[in-house]
PDB file of C-alpha atoms and ligand atoms in Angstrom:
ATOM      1  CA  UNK A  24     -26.286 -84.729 150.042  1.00 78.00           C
ATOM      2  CA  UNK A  25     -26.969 -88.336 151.053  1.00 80.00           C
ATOM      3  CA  UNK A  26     -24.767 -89.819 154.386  1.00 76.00           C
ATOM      4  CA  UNK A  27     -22.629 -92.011 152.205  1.00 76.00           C
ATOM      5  CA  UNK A  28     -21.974 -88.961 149.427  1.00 77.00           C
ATOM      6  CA  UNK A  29     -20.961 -86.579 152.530  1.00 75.00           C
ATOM      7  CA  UNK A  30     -18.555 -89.493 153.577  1.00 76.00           C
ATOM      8  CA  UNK A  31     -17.225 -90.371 150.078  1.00 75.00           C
ATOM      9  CA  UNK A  32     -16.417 -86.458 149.950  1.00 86.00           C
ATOM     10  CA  UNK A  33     -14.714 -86.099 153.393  1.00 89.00           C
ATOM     11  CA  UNK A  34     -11.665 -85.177 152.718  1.00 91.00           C
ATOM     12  CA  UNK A  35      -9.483 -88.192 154.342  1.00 92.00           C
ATOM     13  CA  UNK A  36     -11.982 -90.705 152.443  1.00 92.00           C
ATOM     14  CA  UNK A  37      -9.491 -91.366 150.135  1.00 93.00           C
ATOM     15  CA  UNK A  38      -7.116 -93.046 153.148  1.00 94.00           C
ATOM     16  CA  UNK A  39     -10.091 -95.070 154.159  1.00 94.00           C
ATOM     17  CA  UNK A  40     -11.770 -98.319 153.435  1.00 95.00           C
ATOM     18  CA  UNK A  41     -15.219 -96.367 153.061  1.00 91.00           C
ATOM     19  CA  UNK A  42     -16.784 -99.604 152.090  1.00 92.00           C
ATOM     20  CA  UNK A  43     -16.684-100.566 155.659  1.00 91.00           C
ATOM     21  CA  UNK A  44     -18.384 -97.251 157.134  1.00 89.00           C
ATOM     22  CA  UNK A  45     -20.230 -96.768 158.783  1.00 88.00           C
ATOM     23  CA  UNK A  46     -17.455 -98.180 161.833  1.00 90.00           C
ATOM     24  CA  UNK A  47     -18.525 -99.994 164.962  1.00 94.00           C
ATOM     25  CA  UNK A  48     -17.558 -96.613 167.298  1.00 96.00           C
ATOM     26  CA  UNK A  49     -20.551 -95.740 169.670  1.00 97.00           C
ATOM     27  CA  UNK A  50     -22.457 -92.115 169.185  1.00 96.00           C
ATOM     28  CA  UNK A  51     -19.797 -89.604 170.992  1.00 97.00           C
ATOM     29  CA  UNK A  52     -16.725 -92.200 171.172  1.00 98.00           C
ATOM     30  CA  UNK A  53     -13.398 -90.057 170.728  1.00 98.00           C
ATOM     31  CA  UNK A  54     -11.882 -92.918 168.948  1.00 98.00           C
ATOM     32  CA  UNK A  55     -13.193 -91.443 165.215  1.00 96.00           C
ATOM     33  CA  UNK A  56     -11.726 -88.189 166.174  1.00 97.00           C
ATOM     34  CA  UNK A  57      -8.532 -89.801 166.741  1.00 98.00           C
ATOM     35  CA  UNK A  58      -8.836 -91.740 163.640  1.00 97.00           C
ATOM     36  CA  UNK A  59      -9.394 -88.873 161.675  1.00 96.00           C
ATOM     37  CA  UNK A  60      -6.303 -87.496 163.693  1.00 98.00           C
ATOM     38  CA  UNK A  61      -3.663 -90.151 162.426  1.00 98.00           C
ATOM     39  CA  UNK A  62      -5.012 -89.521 158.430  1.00 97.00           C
ATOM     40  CA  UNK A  63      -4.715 -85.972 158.966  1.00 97.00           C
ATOM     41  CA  UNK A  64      -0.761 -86.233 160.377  1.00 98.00           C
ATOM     42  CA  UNK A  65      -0.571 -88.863 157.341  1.00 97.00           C
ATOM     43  CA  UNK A  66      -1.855 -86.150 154.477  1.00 96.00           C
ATOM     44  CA  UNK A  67       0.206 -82.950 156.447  1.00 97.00           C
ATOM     45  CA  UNK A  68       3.369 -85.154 156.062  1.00 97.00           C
ATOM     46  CA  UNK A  69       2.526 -86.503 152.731  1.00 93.00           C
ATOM     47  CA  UNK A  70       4.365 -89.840 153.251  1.00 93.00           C
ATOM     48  CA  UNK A  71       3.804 -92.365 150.369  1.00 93.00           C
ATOM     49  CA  UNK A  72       0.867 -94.041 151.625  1.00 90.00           C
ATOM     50  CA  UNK A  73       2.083 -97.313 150.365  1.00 91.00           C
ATOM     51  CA  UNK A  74       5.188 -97.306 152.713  1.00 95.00           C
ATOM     52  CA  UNK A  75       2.950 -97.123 156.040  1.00 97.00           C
ATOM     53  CA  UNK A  76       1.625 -99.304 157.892  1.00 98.00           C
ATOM     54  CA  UNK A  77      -0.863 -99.484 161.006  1.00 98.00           C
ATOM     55  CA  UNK A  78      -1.022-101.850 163.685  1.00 98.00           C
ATOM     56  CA  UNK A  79      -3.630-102.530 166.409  1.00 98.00           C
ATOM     57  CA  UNK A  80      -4.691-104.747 168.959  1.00 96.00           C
ATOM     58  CA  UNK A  81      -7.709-105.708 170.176  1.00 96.00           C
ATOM     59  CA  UNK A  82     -10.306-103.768 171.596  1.00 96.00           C
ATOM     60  CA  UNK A  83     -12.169-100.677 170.454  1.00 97.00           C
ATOM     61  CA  UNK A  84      -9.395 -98.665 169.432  1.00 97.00           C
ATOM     62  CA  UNK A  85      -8.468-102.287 167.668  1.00 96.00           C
ATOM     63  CA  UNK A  86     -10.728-101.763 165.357  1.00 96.00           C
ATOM     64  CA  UNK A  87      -8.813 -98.409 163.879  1.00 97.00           C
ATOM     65  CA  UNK A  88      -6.711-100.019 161.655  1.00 96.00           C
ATOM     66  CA  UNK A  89      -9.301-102.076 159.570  1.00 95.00           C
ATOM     67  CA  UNK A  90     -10.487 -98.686 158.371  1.00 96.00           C
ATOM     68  CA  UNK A  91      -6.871 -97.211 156.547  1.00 96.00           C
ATOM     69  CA  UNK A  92      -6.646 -98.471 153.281  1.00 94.00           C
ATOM     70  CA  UNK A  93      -2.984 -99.019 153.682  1.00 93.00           C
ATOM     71  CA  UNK A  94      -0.965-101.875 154.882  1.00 93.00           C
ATOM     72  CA  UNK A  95      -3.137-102.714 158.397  1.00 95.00           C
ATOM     73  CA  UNK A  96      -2.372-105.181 160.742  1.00 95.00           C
ATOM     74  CA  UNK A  97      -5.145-106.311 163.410  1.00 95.00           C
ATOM     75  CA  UNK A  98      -2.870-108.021 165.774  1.00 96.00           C
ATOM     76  CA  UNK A  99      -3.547-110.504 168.751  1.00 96.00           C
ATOM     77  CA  UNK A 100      -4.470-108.409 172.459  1.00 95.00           C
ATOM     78  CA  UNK A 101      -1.630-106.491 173.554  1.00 96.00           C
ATOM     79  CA  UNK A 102       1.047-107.747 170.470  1.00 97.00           C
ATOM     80  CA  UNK A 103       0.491-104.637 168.578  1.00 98.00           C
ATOM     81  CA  UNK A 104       3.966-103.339 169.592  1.00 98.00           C
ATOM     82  CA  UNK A 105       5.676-106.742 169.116  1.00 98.00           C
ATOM     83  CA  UNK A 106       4.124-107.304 165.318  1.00 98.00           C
ATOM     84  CA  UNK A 107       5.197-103.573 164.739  1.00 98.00           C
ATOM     85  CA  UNK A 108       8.712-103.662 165.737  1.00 98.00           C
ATOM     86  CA  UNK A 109       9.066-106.991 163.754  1.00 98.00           C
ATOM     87  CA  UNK A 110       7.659-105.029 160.658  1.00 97.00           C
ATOM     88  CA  UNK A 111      10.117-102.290 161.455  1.00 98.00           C
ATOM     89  CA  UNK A 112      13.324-104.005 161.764  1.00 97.00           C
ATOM     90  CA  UNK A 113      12.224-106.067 158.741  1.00 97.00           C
ATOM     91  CA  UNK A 114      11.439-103.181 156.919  1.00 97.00           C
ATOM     92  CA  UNK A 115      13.338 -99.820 158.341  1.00 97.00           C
ATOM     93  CA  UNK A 116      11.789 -97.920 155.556  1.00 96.00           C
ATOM     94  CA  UNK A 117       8.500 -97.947 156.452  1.00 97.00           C
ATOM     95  CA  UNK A 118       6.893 -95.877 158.635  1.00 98.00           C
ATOM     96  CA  UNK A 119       5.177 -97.917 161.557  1.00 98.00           C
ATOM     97  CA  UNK A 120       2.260 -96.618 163.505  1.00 98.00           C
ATOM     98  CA  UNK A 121       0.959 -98.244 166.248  1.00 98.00           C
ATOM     99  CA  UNK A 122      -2.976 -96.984 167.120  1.00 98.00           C
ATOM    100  CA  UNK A 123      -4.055 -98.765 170.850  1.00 97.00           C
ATOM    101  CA  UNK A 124      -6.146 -98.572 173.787  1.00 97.00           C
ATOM    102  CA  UNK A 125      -4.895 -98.353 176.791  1.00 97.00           C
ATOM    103  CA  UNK A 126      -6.284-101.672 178.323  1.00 95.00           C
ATOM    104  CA  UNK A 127      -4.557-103.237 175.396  1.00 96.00           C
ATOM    105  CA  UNK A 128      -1.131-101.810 175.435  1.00 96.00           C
ATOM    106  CA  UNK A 129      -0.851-101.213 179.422  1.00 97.00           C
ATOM    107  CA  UNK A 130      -1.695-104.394 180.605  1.00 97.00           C
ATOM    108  CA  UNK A 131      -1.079-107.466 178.659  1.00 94.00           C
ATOM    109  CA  UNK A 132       0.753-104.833 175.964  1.00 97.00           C
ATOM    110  CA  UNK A 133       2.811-103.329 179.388  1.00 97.00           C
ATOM    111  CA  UNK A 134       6.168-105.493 178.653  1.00 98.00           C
ATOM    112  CA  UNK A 135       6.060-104.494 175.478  1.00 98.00           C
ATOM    113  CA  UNK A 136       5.414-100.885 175.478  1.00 98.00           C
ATOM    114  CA  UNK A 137       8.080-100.522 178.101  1.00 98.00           C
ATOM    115  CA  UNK A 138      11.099-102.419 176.131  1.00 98.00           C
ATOM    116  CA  UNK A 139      10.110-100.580 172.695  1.00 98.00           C
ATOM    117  CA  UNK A 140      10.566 -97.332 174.568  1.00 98.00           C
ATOM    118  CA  UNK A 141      13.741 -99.075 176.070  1.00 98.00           C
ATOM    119  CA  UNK A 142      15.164 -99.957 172.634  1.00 97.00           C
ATOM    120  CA  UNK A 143      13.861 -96.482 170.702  1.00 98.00           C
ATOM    121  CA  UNK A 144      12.786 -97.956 167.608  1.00 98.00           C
ATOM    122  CA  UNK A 145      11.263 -96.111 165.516  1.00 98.00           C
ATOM    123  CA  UNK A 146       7.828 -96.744 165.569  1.00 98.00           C
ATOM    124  CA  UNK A 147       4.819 -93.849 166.752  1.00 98.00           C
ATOM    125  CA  UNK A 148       2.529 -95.194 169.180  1.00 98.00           C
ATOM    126  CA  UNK A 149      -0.711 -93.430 169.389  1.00 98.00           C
ATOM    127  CA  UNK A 150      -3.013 -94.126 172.467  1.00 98.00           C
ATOM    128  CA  UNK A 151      -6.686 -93.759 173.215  1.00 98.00           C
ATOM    129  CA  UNK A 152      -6.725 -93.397 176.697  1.00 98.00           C
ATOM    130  CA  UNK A 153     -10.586 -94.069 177.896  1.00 98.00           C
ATOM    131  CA  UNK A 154      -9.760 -95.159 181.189  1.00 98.00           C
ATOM    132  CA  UNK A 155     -11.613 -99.210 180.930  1.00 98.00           C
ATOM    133  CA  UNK A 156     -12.109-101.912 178.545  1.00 97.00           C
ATOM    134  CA  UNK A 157     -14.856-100.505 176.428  1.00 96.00           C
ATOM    135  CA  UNK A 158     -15.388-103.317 173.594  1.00 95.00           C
ATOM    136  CA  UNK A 159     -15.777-105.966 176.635  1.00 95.00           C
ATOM    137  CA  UNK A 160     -18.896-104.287 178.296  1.00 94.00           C
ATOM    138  CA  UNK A 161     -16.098-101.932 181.162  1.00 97.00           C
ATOM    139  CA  UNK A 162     -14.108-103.536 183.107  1.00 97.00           C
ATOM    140  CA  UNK A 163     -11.509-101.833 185.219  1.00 98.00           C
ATOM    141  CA  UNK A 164      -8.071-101.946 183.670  1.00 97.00           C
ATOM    142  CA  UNK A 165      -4.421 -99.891 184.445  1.00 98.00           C
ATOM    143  CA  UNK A 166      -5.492 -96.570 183.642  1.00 98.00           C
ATOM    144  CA  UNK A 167      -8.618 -96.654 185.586  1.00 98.00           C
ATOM    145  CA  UNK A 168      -8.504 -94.091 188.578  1.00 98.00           C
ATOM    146  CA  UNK A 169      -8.705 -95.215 192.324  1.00 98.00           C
ATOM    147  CA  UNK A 170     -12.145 -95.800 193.177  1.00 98.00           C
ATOM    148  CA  UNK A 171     -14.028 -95.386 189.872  1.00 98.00           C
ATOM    149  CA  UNK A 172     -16.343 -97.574 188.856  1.00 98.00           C
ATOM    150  CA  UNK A 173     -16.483-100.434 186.221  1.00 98.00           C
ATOM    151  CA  UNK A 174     -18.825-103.021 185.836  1.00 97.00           C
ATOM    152  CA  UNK A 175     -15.750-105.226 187.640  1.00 98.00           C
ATOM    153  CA  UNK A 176     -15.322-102.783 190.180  1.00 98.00           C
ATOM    154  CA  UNK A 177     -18.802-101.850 191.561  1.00 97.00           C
ATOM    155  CA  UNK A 178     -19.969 -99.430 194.253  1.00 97.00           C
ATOM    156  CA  UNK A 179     -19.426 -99.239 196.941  1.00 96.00           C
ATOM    157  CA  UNK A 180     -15.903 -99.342 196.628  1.00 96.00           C
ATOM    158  CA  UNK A 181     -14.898 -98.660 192.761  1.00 98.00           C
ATOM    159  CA  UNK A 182     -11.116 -99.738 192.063  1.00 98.00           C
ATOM    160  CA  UNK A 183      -8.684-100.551 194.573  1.00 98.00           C
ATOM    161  CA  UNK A 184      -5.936-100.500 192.290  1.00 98.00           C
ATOM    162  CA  UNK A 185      -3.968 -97.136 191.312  1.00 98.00           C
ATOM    163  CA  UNK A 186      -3.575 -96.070 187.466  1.00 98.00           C
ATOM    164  CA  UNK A 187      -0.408 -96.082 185.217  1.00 97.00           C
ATOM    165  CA  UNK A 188       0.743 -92.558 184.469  1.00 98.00           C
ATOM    166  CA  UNK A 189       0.974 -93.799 180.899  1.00 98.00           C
ATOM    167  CA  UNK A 190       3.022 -90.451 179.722  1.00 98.00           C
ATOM    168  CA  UNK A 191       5.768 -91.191 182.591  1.00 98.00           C
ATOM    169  CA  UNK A 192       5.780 -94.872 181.820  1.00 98.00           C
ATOM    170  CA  UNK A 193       6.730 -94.511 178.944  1.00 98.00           C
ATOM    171  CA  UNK A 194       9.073 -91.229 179.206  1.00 98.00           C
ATOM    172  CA  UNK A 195      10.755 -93.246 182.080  1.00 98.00           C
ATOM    173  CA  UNK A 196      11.233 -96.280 180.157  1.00 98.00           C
ATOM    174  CA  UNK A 197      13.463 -94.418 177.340  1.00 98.00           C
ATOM    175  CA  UNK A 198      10.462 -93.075 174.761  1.00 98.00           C
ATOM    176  CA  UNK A 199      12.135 -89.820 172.874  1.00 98.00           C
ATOM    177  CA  UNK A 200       9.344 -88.146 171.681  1.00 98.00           C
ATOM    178  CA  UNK A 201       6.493 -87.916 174.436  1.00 98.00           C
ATOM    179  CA  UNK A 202       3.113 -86.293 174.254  1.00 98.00           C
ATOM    180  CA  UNK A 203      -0.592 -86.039 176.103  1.00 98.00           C
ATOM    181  CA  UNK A 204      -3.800 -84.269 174.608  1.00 98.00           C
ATOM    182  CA  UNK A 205      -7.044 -85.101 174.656  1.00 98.00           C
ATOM    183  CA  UNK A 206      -9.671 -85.452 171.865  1.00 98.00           C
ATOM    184  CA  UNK A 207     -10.781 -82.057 171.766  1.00 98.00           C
ATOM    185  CA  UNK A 208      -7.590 -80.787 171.099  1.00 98.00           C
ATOM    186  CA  UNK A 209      -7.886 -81.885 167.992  1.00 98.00           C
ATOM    187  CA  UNK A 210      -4.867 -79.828 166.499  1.00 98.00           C
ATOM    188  CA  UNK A 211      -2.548 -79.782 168.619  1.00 98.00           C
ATOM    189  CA  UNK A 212      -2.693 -83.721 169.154  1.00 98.00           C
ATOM    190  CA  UNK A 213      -2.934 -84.541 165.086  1.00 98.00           C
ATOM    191  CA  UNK A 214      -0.128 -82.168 164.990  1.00 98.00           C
ATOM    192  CA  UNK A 215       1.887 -83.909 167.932  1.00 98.00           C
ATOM    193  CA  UNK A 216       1.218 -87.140 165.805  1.00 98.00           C
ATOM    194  CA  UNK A 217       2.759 -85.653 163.072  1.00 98.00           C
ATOM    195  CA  UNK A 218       6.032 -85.046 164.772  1.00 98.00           C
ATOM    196  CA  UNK A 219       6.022 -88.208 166.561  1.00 98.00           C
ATOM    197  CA  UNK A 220       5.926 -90.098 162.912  1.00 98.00           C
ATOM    198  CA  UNK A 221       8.735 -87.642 162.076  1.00 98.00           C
ATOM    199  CA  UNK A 222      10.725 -88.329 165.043  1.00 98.00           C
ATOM    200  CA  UNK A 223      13.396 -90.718 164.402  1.00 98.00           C
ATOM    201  CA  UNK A 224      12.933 -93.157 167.628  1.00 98.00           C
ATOM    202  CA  UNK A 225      10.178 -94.268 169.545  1.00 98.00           C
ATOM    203  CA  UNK A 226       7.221 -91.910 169.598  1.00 98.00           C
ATOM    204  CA  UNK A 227       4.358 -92.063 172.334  1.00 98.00           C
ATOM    205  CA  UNK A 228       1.400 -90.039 172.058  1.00 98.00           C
ATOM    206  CA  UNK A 229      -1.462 -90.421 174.474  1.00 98.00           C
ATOM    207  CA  UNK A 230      -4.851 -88.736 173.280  1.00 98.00           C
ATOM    208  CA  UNK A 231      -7.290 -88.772 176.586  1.00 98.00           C
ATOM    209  CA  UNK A 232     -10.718 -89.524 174.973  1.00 98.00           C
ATOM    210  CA  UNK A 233     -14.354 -90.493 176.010  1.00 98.00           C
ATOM    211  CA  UNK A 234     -16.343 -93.530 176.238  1.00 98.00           C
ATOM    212  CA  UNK A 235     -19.320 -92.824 176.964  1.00 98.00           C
ATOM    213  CA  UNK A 236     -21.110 -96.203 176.534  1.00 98.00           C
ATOM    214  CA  UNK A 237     -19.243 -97.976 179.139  1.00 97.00           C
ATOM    215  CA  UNK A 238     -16.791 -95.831 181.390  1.00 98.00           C
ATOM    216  CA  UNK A 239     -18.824 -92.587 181.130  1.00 98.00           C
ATOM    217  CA  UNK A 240     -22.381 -94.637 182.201  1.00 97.00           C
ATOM    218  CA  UNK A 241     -20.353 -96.664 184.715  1.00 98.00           C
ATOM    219  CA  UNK A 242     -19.309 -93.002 186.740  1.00 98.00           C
ATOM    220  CA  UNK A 243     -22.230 -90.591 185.417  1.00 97.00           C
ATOM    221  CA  UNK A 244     -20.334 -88.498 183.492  1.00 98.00           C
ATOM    222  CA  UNK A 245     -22.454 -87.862 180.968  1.00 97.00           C
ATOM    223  CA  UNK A 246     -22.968 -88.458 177.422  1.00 98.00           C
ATOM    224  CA  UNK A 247     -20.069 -87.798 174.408  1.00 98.00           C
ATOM    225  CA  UNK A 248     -20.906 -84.416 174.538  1.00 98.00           C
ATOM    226  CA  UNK A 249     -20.641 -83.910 178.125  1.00 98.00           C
ATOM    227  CA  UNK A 250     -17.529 -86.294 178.342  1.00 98.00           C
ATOM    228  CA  UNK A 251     -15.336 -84.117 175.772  1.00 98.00           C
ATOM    229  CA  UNK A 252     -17.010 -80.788 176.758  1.00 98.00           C
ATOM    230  CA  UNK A 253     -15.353 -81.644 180.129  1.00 98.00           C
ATOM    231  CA  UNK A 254     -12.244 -82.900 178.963  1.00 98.00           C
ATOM    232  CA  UNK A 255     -12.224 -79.190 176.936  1.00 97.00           C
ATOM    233  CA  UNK A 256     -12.129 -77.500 181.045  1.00 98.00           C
ATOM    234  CA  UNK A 257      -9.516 -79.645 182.487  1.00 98.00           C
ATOM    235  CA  UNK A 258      -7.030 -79.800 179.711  1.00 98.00           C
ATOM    236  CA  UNK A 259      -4.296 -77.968 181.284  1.00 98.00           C
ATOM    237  CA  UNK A 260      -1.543 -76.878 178.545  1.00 98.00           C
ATOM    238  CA  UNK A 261       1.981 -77.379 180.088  1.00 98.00           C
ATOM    239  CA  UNK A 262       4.926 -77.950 176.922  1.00 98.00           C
ATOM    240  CA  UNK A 263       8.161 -78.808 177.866  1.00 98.00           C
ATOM    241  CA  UNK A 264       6.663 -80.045 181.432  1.00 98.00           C
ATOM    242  CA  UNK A 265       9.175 -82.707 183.135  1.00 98.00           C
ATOM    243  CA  UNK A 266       7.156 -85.449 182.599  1.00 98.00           C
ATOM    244  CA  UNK A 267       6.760 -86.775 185.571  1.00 98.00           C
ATOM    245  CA  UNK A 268       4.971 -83.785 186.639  1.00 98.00           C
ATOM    246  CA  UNK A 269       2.791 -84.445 184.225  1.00 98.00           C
ATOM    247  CA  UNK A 270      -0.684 -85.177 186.174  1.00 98.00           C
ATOM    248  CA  UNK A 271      -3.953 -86.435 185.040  1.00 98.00           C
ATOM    249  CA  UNK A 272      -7.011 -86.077 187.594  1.00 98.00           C
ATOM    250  CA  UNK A 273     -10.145 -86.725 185.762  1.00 98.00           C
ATOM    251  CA  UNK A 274     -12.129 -84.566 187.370  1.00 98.00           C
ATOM    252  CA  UNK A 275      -9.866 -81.807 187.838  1.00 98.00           C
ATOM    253  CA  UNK A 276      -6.410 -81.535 185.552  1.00 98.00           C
ATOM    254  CA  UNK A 277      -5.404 -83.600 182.722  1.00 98.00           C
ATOM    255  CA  UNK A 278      -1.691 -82.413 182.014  1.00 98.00           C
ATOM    256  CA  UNK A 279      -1.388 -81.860 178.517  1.00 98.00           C
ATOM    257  CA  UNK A 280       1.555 -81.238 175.691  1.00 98.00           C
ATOM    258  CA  UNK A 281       5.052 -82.091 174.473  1.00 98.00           C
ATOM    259  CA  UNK A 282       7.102 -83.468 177.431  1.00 98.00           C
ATOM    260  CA  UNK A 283      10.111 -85.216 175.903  1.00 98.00           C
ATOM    261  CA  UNK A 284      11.635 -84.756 172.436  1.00 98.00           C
ATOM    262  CA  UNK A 285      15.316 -86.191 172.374  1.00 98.00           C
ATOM    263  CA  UNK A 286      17.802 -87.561 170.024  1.00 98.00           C
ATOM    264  CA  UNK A 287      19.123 -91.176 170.870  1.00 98.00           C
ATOM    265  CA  UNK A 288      20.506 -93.920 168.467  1.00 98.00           C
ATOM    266  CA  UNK A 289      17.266 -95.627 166.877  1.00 98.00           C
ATOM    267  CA  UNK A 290      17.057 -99.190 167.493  1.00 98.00           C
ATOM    268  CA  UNK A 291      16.970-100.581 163.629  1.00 98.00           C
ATOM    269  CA  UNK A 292      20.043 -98.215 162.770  1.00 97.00           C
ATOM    270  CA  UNK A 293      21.786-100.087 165.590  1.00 97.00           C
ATOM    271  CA  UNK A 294      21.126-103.120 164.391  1.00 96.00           C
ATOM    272  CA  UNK A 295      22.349-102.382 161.053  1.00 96.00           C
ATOM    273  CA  UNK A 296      25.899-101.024 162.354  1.00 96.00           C
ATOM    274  CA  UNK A 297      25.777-104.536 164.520  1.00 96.00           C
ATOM    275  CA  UNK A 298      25.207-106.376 161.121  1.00 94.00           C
ATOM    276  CA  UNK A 299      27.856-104.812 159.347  1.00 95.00           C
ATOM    277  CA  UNK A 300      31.004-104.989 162.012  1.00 95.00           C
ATOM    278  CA  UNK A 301      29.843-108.622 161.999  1.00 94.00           C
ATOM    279  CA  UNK A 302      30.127-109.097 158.565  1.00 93.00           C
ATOM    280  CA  UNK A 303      33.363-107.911 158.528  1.00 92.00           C
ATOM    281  CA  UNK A 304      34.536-109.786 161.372  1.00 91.00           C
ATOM    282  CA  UNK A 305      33.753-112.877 159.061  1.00 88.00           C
ATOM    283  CA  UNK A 306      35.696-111.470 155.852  1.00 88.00           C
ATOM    284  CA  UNK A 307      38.760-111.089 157.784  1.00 81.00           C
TER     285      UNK A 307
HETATM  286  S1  LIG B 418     -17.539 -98.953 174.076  1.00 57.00           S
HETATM  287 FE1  LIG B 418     -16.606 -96.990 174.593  1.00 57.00          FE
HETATM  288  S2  LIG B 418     -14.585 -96.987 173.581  1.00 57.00           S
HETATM  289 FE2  LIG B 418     -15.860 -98.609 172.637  1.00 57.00          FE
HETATM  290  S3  LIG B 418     -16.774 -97.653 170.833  1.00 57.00           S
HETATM  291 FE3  LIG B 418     -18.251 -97.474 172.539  1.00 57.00          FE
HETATM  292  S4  LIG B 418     -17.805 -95.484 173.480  1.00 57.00           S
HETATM  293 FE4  LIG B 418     -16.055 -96.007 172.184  1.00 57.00          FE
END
């Protein structure tokens, strides 16, 4: 079997624009995994594949939502949230997913991330967590750990700064459904996915991965293989954690599993109740 009849018979081809394969990902990225994560949840849930839609940003992980053949939106950096919550309340019936690196949505993204977990819509934000800006050659960026280096934080000192928790950002910020794995936990995550789409309110799912072209050669960790082998040893399972015990040390424990799950009223449902009283304020 040729490379391009092995991909038209992958199973989740039919979600994808196969006529853009092969994608831009480097040899051992995690962002295909996750990819292949989100059409999975997608085919377990069997949602009508015309009502979703997937949003991105800029940046590696961008570049997910050019590959679904369903309604994609490749949004300006860090307005992936913004443009989804507009498609939401526009739309309530569709089902929103949000795919986005964590340079994208912590940083210039950070305002909104934290007010969409504020209001609860109901929108699933999944996050590829590779610790720098990969697509821009590596630069340090909120998730990168204290003293690591980037190619914009450079021995001998690494980065000054100190990393957003990204789980209790956004648990502490209002988020009902919370959840950390990383890419080699490949069921449990697409699962976790699943039940964040499923979740009515705002979902945030953060999937630790590997870049191995930028982040990875920046700190000699190793190539793809090495990278996710390693994440495989430190992935520490921990359900129902409080998450703001909910650690991740690179080199030693990444916290993983479902910290928050919660009813609250969703944000567009709100909205609608708002709209009604008001219209019959005016009738009276
Ligand atoms: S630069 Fe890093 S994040 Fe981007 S595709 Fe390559 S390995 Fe993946």
């Amino acid at each position: 079997m040729t490379a391009a009849e092995k991909v038209l018979t992958h199973p989740m081809a039919k979600y994808m624009r196969t006529d853009r394969l092969p994608w831009i990902y480097c040899p051992g990225c995690s962002i295909g995994i996750v990819t292949n994560m989100i059409a999975r949840a997608i085919e377990k849930l069997d949602i009508d594949f015309e009502k979703i839609a997937i949003v991105s940003g800029i940046g590696c992980t961008g570049r997910v939502s050019g590959y679904f053949k369903t309604g994609t939106f490749h949004t300006t950096h860090g307005r992936s949230i913004a443009f989804a919550e507009g498609l939401k309340i526009a739309n309530p019936e569709l089902e929103v997913i949000v795919v986005s690196g964590d340079g994208d949505i912590a940083a210039i993204g950070g305002n909104h991330l934290i007010h969409a977990c504020r209001r609860n819509i109901d929108i699933t934000v999944v996050c590829v967590n590779n610790f720098n800006y990969g697509m821009t050659g590596g630069q340090f960026g909120p998730t990168t750990e204290h003293g690591r280096y980037t190619q914009t934080s450079p021995r001998p000192l690494g980065d000054i700064e100190w990393p957003f928790n990204l789980v209790k950002l956004a648990a502490s910020s209002g988020a009902t459904f919370v959840a950390r794995w990383t890419a080699v936990q490949v069921r449990r995550a697409t699962r976790s996915i699943e039940r964040g789409i499923a979740h009515k309110g705002f979902s945030f799912i953060e999937i630790v991965g590997a870049c191995p072209t930028s982040y990875g050669r920046s700190n000699q960790l190793g190539d793809g293989v090495a990278m996710h082998r390693h994440l495989l040893e430190v992935a520490d399972i921990q359900n129902g954690l409080p998450p703001h015990e909910a650690e991740l040390e690179y080199n030693s424990r990444i916290v993983c599993g479902e910290f928050v799950d919660i009813e609250k009223p969703e944000y567009t449902e709100v909205l609608r109740e708002a709209q009604a009283k008001m219209q019959q304020q005016k009738r009276k």
